[in-house]
C-alpha cells in the first residue's frame, strides 16, 4: 500500500498537464513527480499512530533555514544544509525550507558556475534520502539544473559549427517539495518571473503557457480529512499577485517561497543616502509583502531568503514567529496554524468570490465562467 497521499485523480491529471513543459530529457536526469492513488482515512489514522512525525493539520512546524551560500561550492553548501535539516528534525520540525540558489549561490559570470549547476543536480536524490531518513518534508531551496536546449540533430549541427557549449543548454531554476513519508518528490516548480539580471542566464517557465498548480502534502490533513494543499513560487515571483491567485484558485493553503534577495545589493544608485533609502525601501517591502500576500489570499506564506528577513506570513496574525535578521545565518522553527486560513476564508470569502460567476478578473485553470472573465 502506498504511503503517499494525493488529491483526487482530477488534481493529479491537472498537475501532470502543468508539468508537461518539463518532459524532455534532462542532463541532470531529475526524477519526475509521481502520482499515486488516494489512500483511505483509516490508514492515515494508523500511520499517525505508527509514525510520530505524522501530524494532522492545522499545526505544522516549519524550519526556516537562512544563510548565504558560498559561490560554486555545492558540496560545502549541501553539508551545511544537511546539518541544519538534522537539527530541525531533532527539534520536531515537519518541514525544512532552504534558500534559493543554496548550492551554487548566484554568480553566473563565475567560470565554474555552469559546471557547479551540473554538479548540484546530484544532490536532489540525497535530499530525498535525508527526508525519508529523518521523516521530515524538505524544500531544498532551488537547484539550478542544466538541460539540453536543442534536439540531438541541432546539437550535432551546432557542434560542427563550433558554437559555444552554453548555447546548447539551458539552465532552469527549480524548486522541489520532498515528502518525509516516502522521500518522493510530490511538487516541482520552475521559476517563472526572472529578475532582469537572471534573464541572460536562465530559462523561465511559461513559454508554453499553463497555470500555477498546487499539490497535496502527503500525510498532512485537516481534521475533516481533507488534505492540505501546498504550492511553490520563487523569489521575484512574489512581486506578482497573479501567481498567488492561480495557486489559491487551485486550492493551495500553504505557499513556500525560497529566495535570494539581497537588500544590500548596490544597483548603481547615486550617493550613499540614496543607496540607504533604496535598501530601507526593499527591506520594508519584504517585511510587508509576505504578510500582505498571506492576508489577501487567506493562505500561509513561508519566505526563506538567503539575504535575510525570512518569515512566515499568516492570515489574521501577521509575521508568525517574527522576522529574521538581514544577512544573518540562523535557523528558526515556527509553529504554523494552517487552520487560520480556513477561519479567515469563512469571514472574508475570498476564495468563494473567486469561484463565483461575478468574478471579473480573468480566468483560473482554463475554466469558463459566466459573468466576469472567461
C-alpha positions as a LaTeX table, in Angstrom:
\begin{tabular}{lrrr}
\hline
Residue & $x$ (\AA) & $y$ (\AA) & $z$ (\AA) \\
\hline
Unk1 & 0.00 & 0.00 & 0.00 \\
Unk2 & 1.31 & 3.44 & $-0.90$ \\
Unk3 & 2.21 & 5.78 & 1.95 \\
Unk4 & 1.92 & 8.86 & $-0.24$ \\
Unk5 & $-1.38$ & 10.70 & $-0.10$ \\
Unk6 & $-2.57$ & 12.58 & $-3.16$ \\
Unk7 & $-5.61$ & 14.54 & $-4.15$ \\
Unk8 & $-8.44$ & 13.16 & $-6.30$ \\
Unk9 & $-7.45$ & 11.96 & $-9.75$ \\
Unk10 & $-8.57$ & 15.18 & $-11.41$ \\
Unk11 & $-5.97$ & 17.11 & $-9.46$ \\
Unk12 & $-3.30$ & 14.59 & $-10.36$ \\
Unk13 & $-4.16$ & 14.93 & $-14.05$ \\
Unk14 & $-4.05$ & 18.72 & $-13.77$ \\
Unk15 & $-0.63$ & 18.55 & $-12.11$ \\
Unk16 & 0.75 & 16.30 & $-14.82$ \\
Unk17 & $-0.55$ & 18.62 & $-17.53$ \\
Unk18 & 1.07 & 21.57 & $-15.78$ \\
Unk19 & 4.38 & 19.68 & $-15.73$ \\
Unk20 & 4.30 & 18.89 & $-19.45$ \\
Unk21 & 6.89 & 21.58 & $-20.16$ \\
Unk22 & 9.47 & 19.50 & $-18.30$ \\
Unk23 & 9.12 & 16.19 & $-20.12$ \\
Unk24 & 12.17 & 16.36 & $-22.39$ \\
Unk25 & 15.41 & 14.69 & $-21.31$ \\
Unk26 & 17.43 & 16.46 & $-18.64$ \\
Unk27 & 21.19 & 16.40 & $-18.33$ \\
Unk28 & 20.51 & 16.07 & $-14.61$ \\
Unk29 & 18.01 & 13.23 & $-15.10$ \\
Unk30 & 15.97 & 14.68 & $-12.24$ \\
Unk31 & 13.16 & 12.38 & $-11.09$ \\
Unk32 & 9.66 & 13.12 & $-12.29$ \\
Unk33 & 6.82 & 13.96 & $-9.98$ \\
Unk34 & 4.92 & 10.77 & $-9.34$ \\
Unk35 & 1.20 & 10.31 & $-8.87$ \\
Unk36 & $-0.40$ & 7.75 & $-6.64$ \\
Unk37 & $-3.88$ & 6.77 & $-5.65$ \\
Unk38 & $-5.57$ & 8.33 & $-2.65$ \\
Unk39 & $-5.35$ & 6.16 & 0.44 \\
Unk40 & $-8.12$ & 5.53 & 2.92 \\
Unk41 & $-8.69$ & 7.60 & 6.04 \\
Unk42 & $-8.27$ & 4.57 & 8.39 \\
Unk43 & $-4.76$ & 4.07 & 7.02 \\
Unk44 & $-3.96$ & 7.73 & 7.75 \\
Unk45 & $-5.05$ & 7.24 & 11.35 \\
Unk46 & $-2.98$ & 4.07 & 11.66 \\
Unk47 & 0.04 & 5.82 & 10.16 \\
Unk48 & $-0.33$ & 8.66 & 12.68 \\
Unk49 & $-0.07$ & 6.11 & 15.50 \\
Unk50 & 2.95 & 4.32 & 14.00 \\
Unk51 & 4.82 & 7.43 & 12.90 \\
Unk52 & 5.26 & 10.24 & 15.48 \\
Unk53 & 6.32 & 12.64 & 12.70 \\
Unk54 & 2.86 & 12.41 & 11.13 \\
Unk55 & 0.85 & 15.50 & 12.07 \\
Unk56 & $-2.79$ & 16.25 & 11.46 \\
Unk57 & $-3.25$ & 19.87 & 10.40 \\
Unk58 & $-3.78$ & 22.63 & 11.27 \\
Unk59 & $-0.45$ & 22.78 & 13.22 \\
Unk60 & 2.68 & 22.36 & 11.06 \\
Unk61 & 6.18 & 23.01 & 12.44 \\
Unk62 & 8.35 & 24.66 & 9.79 \\
Unk63 & 12.11 & 25.27 & 9.95 \\
Unk64 & 13.30 & 28.40 & 8.15 \\
Unk65 & 16.99 & 27.88 & 7.30 \\
Unk66 & 18.60 & 31.17 & 6.32 \\
Unk67 & 22.18 & 31.53 & 5.08 \\
Unk68 & 24.17 & 32.92 & 2.16 \\
Unk69 & 25.72 & 30.04 & 0.22 \\
Unk70 & 29.33 & 30.06 & $-0.93$ \\
Unk71 & 29.91 & 30.58 & $-4.64$ \\
Unk72 & 30.10 & 27.40 & $-6.78$ \\
Unk73 & 30.55 & 25.15 & $-3.73$ \\
Unk74 & 27.72 & 22.60 & $-3.91$ \\
Unk75 & 29.38 & 20.04 & $-1.65$ \\
Unk76 & 30.16 & 22.50 & 1.15 \\
Unk77 & 26.75 & 24.17 & 0.90 \\
Unk78 & 25.00 & 20.80 & 0.96 \\
Unk79 & 26.88 & 19.76 & 4.10 \\
Unk80 & 25.79 & 22.94 & 5.86 \\
Unk81 & 22.20 & 22.48 & 4.68 \\
Unk82 & 22.06 & 18.84 & 5.77 \\
Unk83 & 23.37 & 19.72 & 9.24 \\
Unk84 & 20.64 & 22.33 & 9.63 \\
Unk85 & 17.97 & 19.89 & 8.44 \\
Unk86 & 19.12 & 17.32 & 11.00 \\
Unk87 & 18.98 & 19.97 & 13.70 \\
Unk88 & 15.48 & 20.97 & 12.54 \\
Unk89 & 14.28 & 17.37 & 12.68 \\
Unk90 & 15.72 & 16.98 & 16.20 \\
Unk91 & 13.62 & 19.99 & 17.24 \\
Unk92 & 10.44 & 18.42 & 15.91 \\
Unk93 & 10.17 & 20.33 & 12.63 \\
Unk94 & 7.99 & 18.68 & 10.00 \\
Unk95 & 9.15 & 20.84 & 7.06 \\
Unk96 & 12.59 & 22.34 & 6.39 \\
Unk97 & 12.98 & 25.11 & 3.80 \\
Unk98 & 16.29 & 26.32 & 2.34 \\
Unk99 & 17.04 & 29.50 & 0.31 \\
Unk100 & 17.14 & 29.93 & $-3.46$ \\
Unk101 & 20.48 & 29.04 & $-5.14$ \\
Unk102 & 21.50 & 27.38 & $-1.88$ \\
Unk103 & 24.01 & 25.01 & $-3.57$ \\
Unk104 & 25.71 & 27.31 & $-6.08$ \\
Unk105 & 24.89 & 30.84 & $-4.92$ \\
Unk106 & 24.07 & 33.32 & $-7.71$ \\
Unk107 & 27.31 & 34.11 & $-9.58$ \\
Unk108 & 26.57 & 33.47 & $-13.29$ \\
Unk109 & 29.76 & 35.15 & $-14.50$ \\
Unk110 & 31.94 & 32.78 & $-12.50$ \\
Unk111 & 33.77 & 30.42 & $-14.92$ \\
Unk112 & 32.64 & 27.38 & $-12.88$ \\
Unk113 & 29.01 & 28.37 & $-12.46$ \\
Unk114 & 27.63 & 26.13 & $-15.21$ \\
Unk115 & 29.65 & 23.10 & $-14.09$ \\
Unk116 & 28.56 & 23.65 & $-10.49$ \\
Unk117 & 24.94 & 23.67 & $-11.68$ \\
Unk118 & 25.51 & 20.30 & $-13.33$ \\
Unk119 & 27.10 & 19.00 & $-10.13$ \\
Unk120 & 24.30 & 20.32 & $-7.92$ \\
Unk121 & 21.72 & 18.18 & $-9.71$ \\
Unk122 & 23.01 & 15.07 & $-7.95$ \\
Unk123 & 22.02 & 16.44 & $-4.56$ \\
Unk124 & 18.28 & 16.17 & $-5.13$ \\
Unk125 & 18.42 & 12.41 & $-4.57$ \\
Unk126 & 20.49 & 12.96 & $-1.43$ \\
Unk127 & 17.81 & 15.29 & $-0.08$ \\
Unk128 & 15.23 & 12.62 & $-0.86$ \\
Unk129 & 17.19 & 10.07 & 1.18 \\
Unk130 & 17.61 & 12.58 & 4.01 \\
Unk131 & 13.87 & 13.38 & 4.04 \\
Unk132 & 12.96 & 9.71 & 4.29 \\
Unk133 & 15.60 & 9.01 & 6.95 \\
Unk134 & 14.57 & 11.92 & 9.18 \\
Unk135 & 10.83 & 11.75 & 8.39 \\
Unk136 & 10.81 & 15.45 & 7.53 \\
Unk137 & 9.44 & 17.21 & 4.45 \\
Unk138 & 12.10 & 19.25 & 2.64 \\
Unk139 & 12.02 & 22.12 & 0.17 \\
Unk140 & 15.72 & 22.26 & $-0.79$ \\
Unk141 & 15.64 & 25.90 & $-1.81$ \\
Unk142 & 16.20 & 25.90 & $-5.54$ \\
Unk143 & 18.54 & 23.81 & $-7.65$ \\
Unk144 & 19.89 & 25.15 & $-10.94$ \\
Unk145 & 19.50 & 22.37 & $-13.48$ \\
Unk146 & 21.19 & 22.15 & $-16.86$ \\
Unk147 & 19.02 & 20.80 & $-19.68$ \\
Unk148 & 19.51 & 20.42 & $-23.43$ \\
Unk149 & 18.08 & 23.40 & $-25.26$ \\
Unk150 & 18.34 & 21.79 & $-28.70$ \\
Unk151 & 17.38 & 18.49 & $-30.22$ \\
Unk152 & 20.03 & 15.83 & $-30.84$ \\
Unk153 & 20.21 & 16.86 & $-34.53$ \\
Unk154 & 20.58 & 20.52 & $-33.61$ \\
Unk155 & 23.28 & 19.72 & $-31.07$ \\
Unk156 & 25.26 & 17.87 & $-33.76$ \\
Unk157 & 24.85 & 20.72 & $-36.22$ \\
Unk158 & 25.85 & 23.30 & $-33.61$ \\
Unk159 & 28.92 & 21.30 & $-32.59$ \\
Unk160 & 30.11 & 21.15 & $-36.18$ \\
Unk161 & 29.97 & 24.93 & $-36.44$ \\
Unk162 & 32.00 & 25.40 & $-33.27$ \\
Unk163 & 29.41 & 27.46 & $-31.38$ \\
Unk164 & 29.65 & 27.86 & $-27.63$ \\
Unk165 & 28.69 & 24.97 & $-25.36$ \\
Unk166 & 26.32 & 27.21 & $-23.40$ \\
Unk167 & 24.14 & 27.78 & $-26.46$ \\
Unk168 & 23.27 & 24.08 & $-26.48$ \\
Unk169 & 21.96 & 24.02 & $-22.92$ \\
Unk170 & 19.53 & 25.95 & $-20.79$ \\
Unk171 & 19.60 & 26.49 & $-17.04$ \\
Unk172 & 16.36 & 26.17 & $-15.10$ \\
Unk173 & 15.91 & 27.37 & $-11.55$ \\
Unk174 & 13.88 & 24.58 & $-9.92$ \\
Unk175 & 12.15 & 24.14 & $-6.56$ \\
Unk176 & 11.04 & 20.75 & $-5.22$ \\
Unk177 & 8.83 & 19.59 & $-2.38$ \\
Unk178 & 10.07 & 16.26 & $-1.00$ \\
Unk179 & 7.84 & 14.09 & 1.21 \\
Unk180 & 9.28 & 12.95 & 4.51 \\
Unk181 & 6.98 & 9.91 & 4.44 \\
Unk182 & 8.36 & 8.38 & 1.26 \\
Unk183 & 11.27 & 10.55 & 0.10 \\
Unk184 & 9.41 & 11.15 & $-3.15$ \\
Unk185 & 9.15 & 14.46 & $-4.99$ \\
Unk186 & 5.48 & 15.47 & $-4.76$ \\
Unk187 & 5.77 & 19.01 & $-6.11$ \\
Unk188 & 8.10 & 20.71 & $-8.56$ \\
Unk189 & 8.21 & 24.25 & $-9.93$ \\
Unk190 & 10.43 & 26.14 & $-12.38$ \\
Unk191 & 10.82 & 29.86 & $-11.72$ \\
Unk192 & 8.51 & 31.83 & $-13.95$ \\
Unk193 & 9.30 & 35.51 & $-13.29$ \\
Unk194 & 13.04 & 36.08 & $-13.65$ \\
Unk195 & 14.70 & 39.13 & $-12.08$ \\
Unk196 & 16.19 & 41.06 & $-15.00$ \\
Unk197 & 19.87 & 40.12 & $-14.28$ \\
Unk198 & 18.79 & 36.45 & $-14.44$ \\
Unk199 & 17.24 & 36.60 & $-17.89$ \\
Unk200 & 20.52 & 36.36 & $-19.77$ \\
Unk201 & 21.42 & 33.14 & $-17.97$ \\
Unk202 & 18.22 & 31.28 & $-17.05$ \\
Unk203 & 15.21 & 29.93 & $-18.92$ \\
Unk204 & 11.85 & 30.81 & $-17.42$ \\
Unk205 & 8.87 & 28.50 & $-17.23$ \\
Unk206 & 5.75 & 29.60 & $-19.03$ \\
Unk207 & 6.69 & 29.94 & $-22.68$ \\
Unk208 & 4.21 & 27.18 & $-23.45$ \\
Unk209 & 1.54 & 28.75 & $-21.22$ \\
Unk210 & $-0.06$ & 26.99 & $-18.30$ \\
Unk211 & $-1.17$ & 27.99 & $-14.82$ \\
Unk212 & 0.49 & 27.71 & $-11.45$ \\
Unk213 & $-0.57$ & 24.47 & $-9.78$ \\
Unk214 & $-0.51$ & 23.08 & $-6.28$ \\
Unk215 & $-0.04$ & 19.60 & $-4.80$ \\
Unk216 & $-1.35$ & 17.74 & $-1.77$ \\
Unk217 & 1.18 & 17.45 & 1.06 \\
Unk218 & 1.42 & 13.74 & 1.92 \\
Unk219 & 0.25 & 12.88 & 5.41 \\
Unk220 & $-0.85$ & 16.43 & 6.31 \\
Unk221 & $-4.61$ & 16.72 & 6.64 \\
Unk222 & $-7.24$ & 18.89 & 8.23 \\
Unk223 & $-9.38$ & 17.34 & 10.97 \\
Unk224 & $-12.21$ & 16.86 & 8.46 \\
Unk225 & $-9.98$ & 14.51 & 6.45 \\
Unk226 & $-9.19$ & 16.85 & 3.54 \\
Unk227 & $-5.50$ & 17.18 & 2.59 \\
Unk228 & $-3.51$ & 20.38 & 2.98 \\
Unk229 & $-2.63$ & 21.65 & $-0.46$ \\
Unk230 & 0.76 & 23.30 & $-0.99$ \\
Unk231 & 2.30 & 25.39 & $-3.73$ \\
Unk232 & 5.65 & 26.98 & $-4.55$ \\
Unk233 & 6.90 & 30.24 & $-6.01$ \\
Unk234 & 10.48 & 31.57 & $-6.18$ \\
Unk235 & 11.83 & 34.98 & $-5.13$ \\
Unk236 & 10.79 & 37.58 & $-7.76$ \\
Unk237 & 7.55 & 35.67 & $-8.36$ \\
Unk238 & 6.42 & 37.15 & $-5.05$ \\
Unk239 & 6.15 & 40.61 & $-6.60$ \\
Unk240 & 3.30 & 39.48 & $-8.83$ \\
Unk241 & 0.00 & 38.67 & $-7.05$ \\
Unk242 & $-1.28$ & 36.80 & $-10.11$ \\
Unk243 & 0.80 & 33.72 & $-9.28$ \\
Unk244 & $-0.72$ & 33.55 & $-5.81$ \\
Unk245 & $-4.21$ & 33.92 & $-7.23$ \\
Unk246 & $-3.64$ & 30.99 & $-9.57$ \\
Unk247 & $-2.39$ & 28.87 & $-6.71$ \\
Unk248 & $-5.30$ & 29.57 & $-4.41$ \\
Unk249 & $-7.62$ & 29.08 & $-7.37$ \\
Unk250 & $-6.21$ & 25.54 & $-7.29$ \\
Unk251 & $-6.98$ & 25.21 & $-3.59$ \\
Unk252 & $-3.50$ & 25.96 & $-2.19$ \\
Unk253 & $-3.34$ & 26.83 & 1.52 \\
Unk254 & 0.43 & 26.93 & 2.06 \\
Unk255 & 2.82 & 28.76 & $-0.32$ \\
Unk256 & 6.58 & 28.16 & 0.07 \\
Unk257 & 8.96 & 30.74 & $-1.44$ \\
Unk258 & 12.76 & 30.18 & $-1.49$ \\
Unk259 & 14.54 & 33.43 & $-2.30$ \\
Unk260 & 17.92 & 35.03 & $-2.99$ \\
Unk261 & 17.06 & 38.69 & $-2.41$ \\
Unk262 & 19.96 & 40.82 & $-1.15$ \\
Unk263 & 18.60 & 44.11 & 0.17 \\
Unk264 & 22.15 & 45.47 & 0.49 \\
Unk265 & 22.95 & 44.97 & $-3.20$ \\
Unk266 & 24.12 & 48.11 & $-5.00$ \\
Unk267 & 22.39 & 48.71 & $-8.33$ \\
Unk268 & 24.22 & 51.95 & $-9.10$ \\
Unk269 & 22.17 & 54.37 & $-7.02$ \\
Unk270 & 23.67 & 57.83 & $-6.68$ \\
Unk271 & 25.05 & 58.89 & $-3.32$ \\
Unk272 & 25.22 & 56.91 & $-0.10$ \\
Unk273 & 21.97 & 58.45 & 1.12 \\
Unk274 & 20.14 & 57.23 & $-1.97$ \\
Unk275 & 21.56 & 53.73 & $-1.55$ \\
Unk276 & 20.42 & 53.69 & 2.07 \\
Unk277 & 16.90 & 54.76 & 1.08 \\
Unk278 & 16.80 & 52.01 & $-1.56$ \\
Unk279 & 17.96 & 49.44 & 1.00 \\
Unk280 & 15.37 & 50.51 & 3.55 \\
Unk281 & 12.68 & 50.54 & 0.89 \\
Unk282 & 13.41 & 46.96 & $-0.14$ \\
Unk283 & 13.55 & 45.85 & 3.48 \\
Unk284 & 10.15 & 47.39 & 4.18 \\
Unk285 & 8.74 & 45.81 & 1.06 \\
Unk286 & 9.89 & 42.33 & 2.06 \\
Unk287 & 8.62 & 42.76 & 5.60 \\
Unk288 & 5.21 & 43.78 & 4.31 \\
Unk289 & 4.63 & 41.77 & 1.14 \\
Unk290 & 4.78 & 38.36 & 2.83 \\
Unk291 & 2.03 & 39.35 & 5.26 \\
Unk292 & 0.04 & 41.08 & 2.53 \\
Unk293 & 0.08 & 38.00 & 0.29 \\
Unk294 & $-0.99$ & 35.87 & 3.26 \\
Unk295 & $-3.93$ & 38.12 & 4.13 \\
Unk296 & $-5.19$ & 38.73 & 0.62 \\
Unk297 & $-5.11$ & 35.01 & $-0.22$ \\
Unk298 & $-6.12$ & 33.53 & 3.17 \\
Unk299 & $-3.04$ & 31.29 & 2.91 \\
Unk300 & 0.13 & 30.76 & 4.94 \\
Unk301 & 3.22 & 32.12 & 3.14 \\
Unk302 & 6.68 & 30.74 & 4.00 \\
Unk303 & 9.50 & 33.01 & 2.79 \\
Unk304 & 13.12 & 31.82 & 3.23 \\
Unk305 & 15.67 & 34.27 & 1.88 \\
Unk306 & 19.45 & 33.99 & 1.62 \\
Unk307 & 19.71 & 37.75 & 2.22 \\
Unk308 & 17.59 & 37.78 & 5.35 \\
Unk309 & 14.10 & 38.76 & 6.56 \\
Unk310 & 12.89 & 35.16 & 6.31 \\
Unk311 & 9.47 & 34.79 & 7.88 \\
Unk312 & 6.07 & 33.11 & 7.87 \\
Unk313 & 3.10 & 35.29 & 6.96 \\
Unk314 & $-0.13$ & 34.01 & 8.47 \\
Unk315 & $-3.56$ & 35.46 & 7.60 \\
Unk316 & $-5.18$ & 37.17 & 10.54 \\
Unk317 & $-1.92$ & 37.03 & 12.51 \\
Unk318 & 0.90 & 38.72 & 10.56 \\
Unk319 & 4.52 & 37.58 & 10.99 \\
Unk320 & 4.18 & 34.31 & 12.85 \\
Unk321 & 7.34 & 33.83 & 14.91 \\
Unk322 & 8.86 & 37.16 & 13.89 \\
Unk323 & 11.22 & 38.23 & 11.09 \\
Unk324 & 14.81 & 37.00 & 10.87 \\
Unk325 & 17.74 & 39.41 & 10.57 \\
Unk326 & 19.32 & 40.90 & 7.44 \\
Unk327 & 22.28 & 38.87 & 6.12 \\
Unk328 & 22.41 & 36.60 & 9.16 \\
Unk329 & 22.88 & 32.85 & 9.27 \\
Unk330 & 20.30 & 31.20 & 11.50 \\
Unk331 & 17.52 & 28.67 & 11.73 \\
Unk332 & 14.11 & 29.25 & 13.26 \\
Unk333 & 11.38 & 26.67 & 13.84 \\
Unk334 & 7.91 & 28.19 & 13.63 \\
Unk335 & 4.63 & 26.54 & 14.55 \\
Unk336 & 2.09 & 27.41 & 11.87 \\
Unk337 & $-1.64$ & 27.06 & 12.45 \\
Unk338 & $-2.88$ & 26.22 & 8.97 \\
Unk339 & $-6.44$ & 26.42 & 10.21 \\
Unk340 & $-6.14$ & 30.22 & 10.30 \\
Unk341 & $-6.59$ & 30.42 & 6.55 \\
Unk342 & $-9.83$ & 28.46 & 6.60 \\
Unk343 & $-11.09$ & 30.51 & 9.50 \\
Unk344 & $-10.37$ & 33.77 & 7.65 \\
Unk345 & $-11.95$ & 32.37 & 4.49 \\
Unk346 & $-15.21$ & 31.88 & 6.38 \\
Unk347 & $-15.05$ & 35.54 & 7.32 \\
Unk348 & $-13.83$ & 37.11 & 4.06 \\
Unk349 & $-14.98$ & 34.52 & 1.46 \\
Unk350 & $-12.15$ & 35.45 & $-0.93$ \\
Unk351 & $-11.91$ & 32.00 & $-2.50$ \\
Unk352 & $-15.66$ & 31.73 & $-2.70$ \\
Unk353 & $-15.80$ & 35.03 & $-4.59$ \\
Unk354 & $-13.06$ & 33.89 & $-6.98$ \\
Unk355 & $-15.17$ & 30.89 & $-7.96$ \\
Unk356 & $-18.34$ & 32.95 & $-8.35$ \\
Unk357 & $-19.98$ & 33.98 & $-11.59$ \\
Unk358 & $-19.45$ & 37.67 & $-10.82$ \\
Unk359 & $-15.67$ & 37.42 & $-10.53$ \\
Unk360 & $-14.31$ & 39.82 & $-13.14$ \\
Unk361 & $-10.55$ & 39.41 & $-13.00$ \\
Unk362 & $-9.64$ & 36.78 & $-15.53$ \\
Unk363 & $-9.55$ & 33.02 & $-15.73$ \\
Unk364 & $-8.18$ & 30.32 & $-13.44$ \\
Unk365 & $-7.04$ & 26.98 & $-14.89$ \\
Unk366 & $-8.95$ & 27.40 & $-18.14$ \\
Unk367 & $-12.41$ & 27.25 & $-16.58$ \\
Unk368 & $-15.05$ & 29.17 & $-18.47$ \\
Unk369 & $-17.24$ & 31.34 & $-16.26$ \\
Unk370 & $-20.44$ & 33.19 & $-16.78$ \\
Unk371 & $-20.34$ & 36.83 & $-15.81$ \\
Unk372 & $-16.90$ & 38.45 & $-15.42$ \\
Unk373 & $-13.83$ & 36.91 & $-17.00$ \\
Unk374 & $-13.90$ & 33.88 & $-19.29$ \\
\hline
\end{tabular}
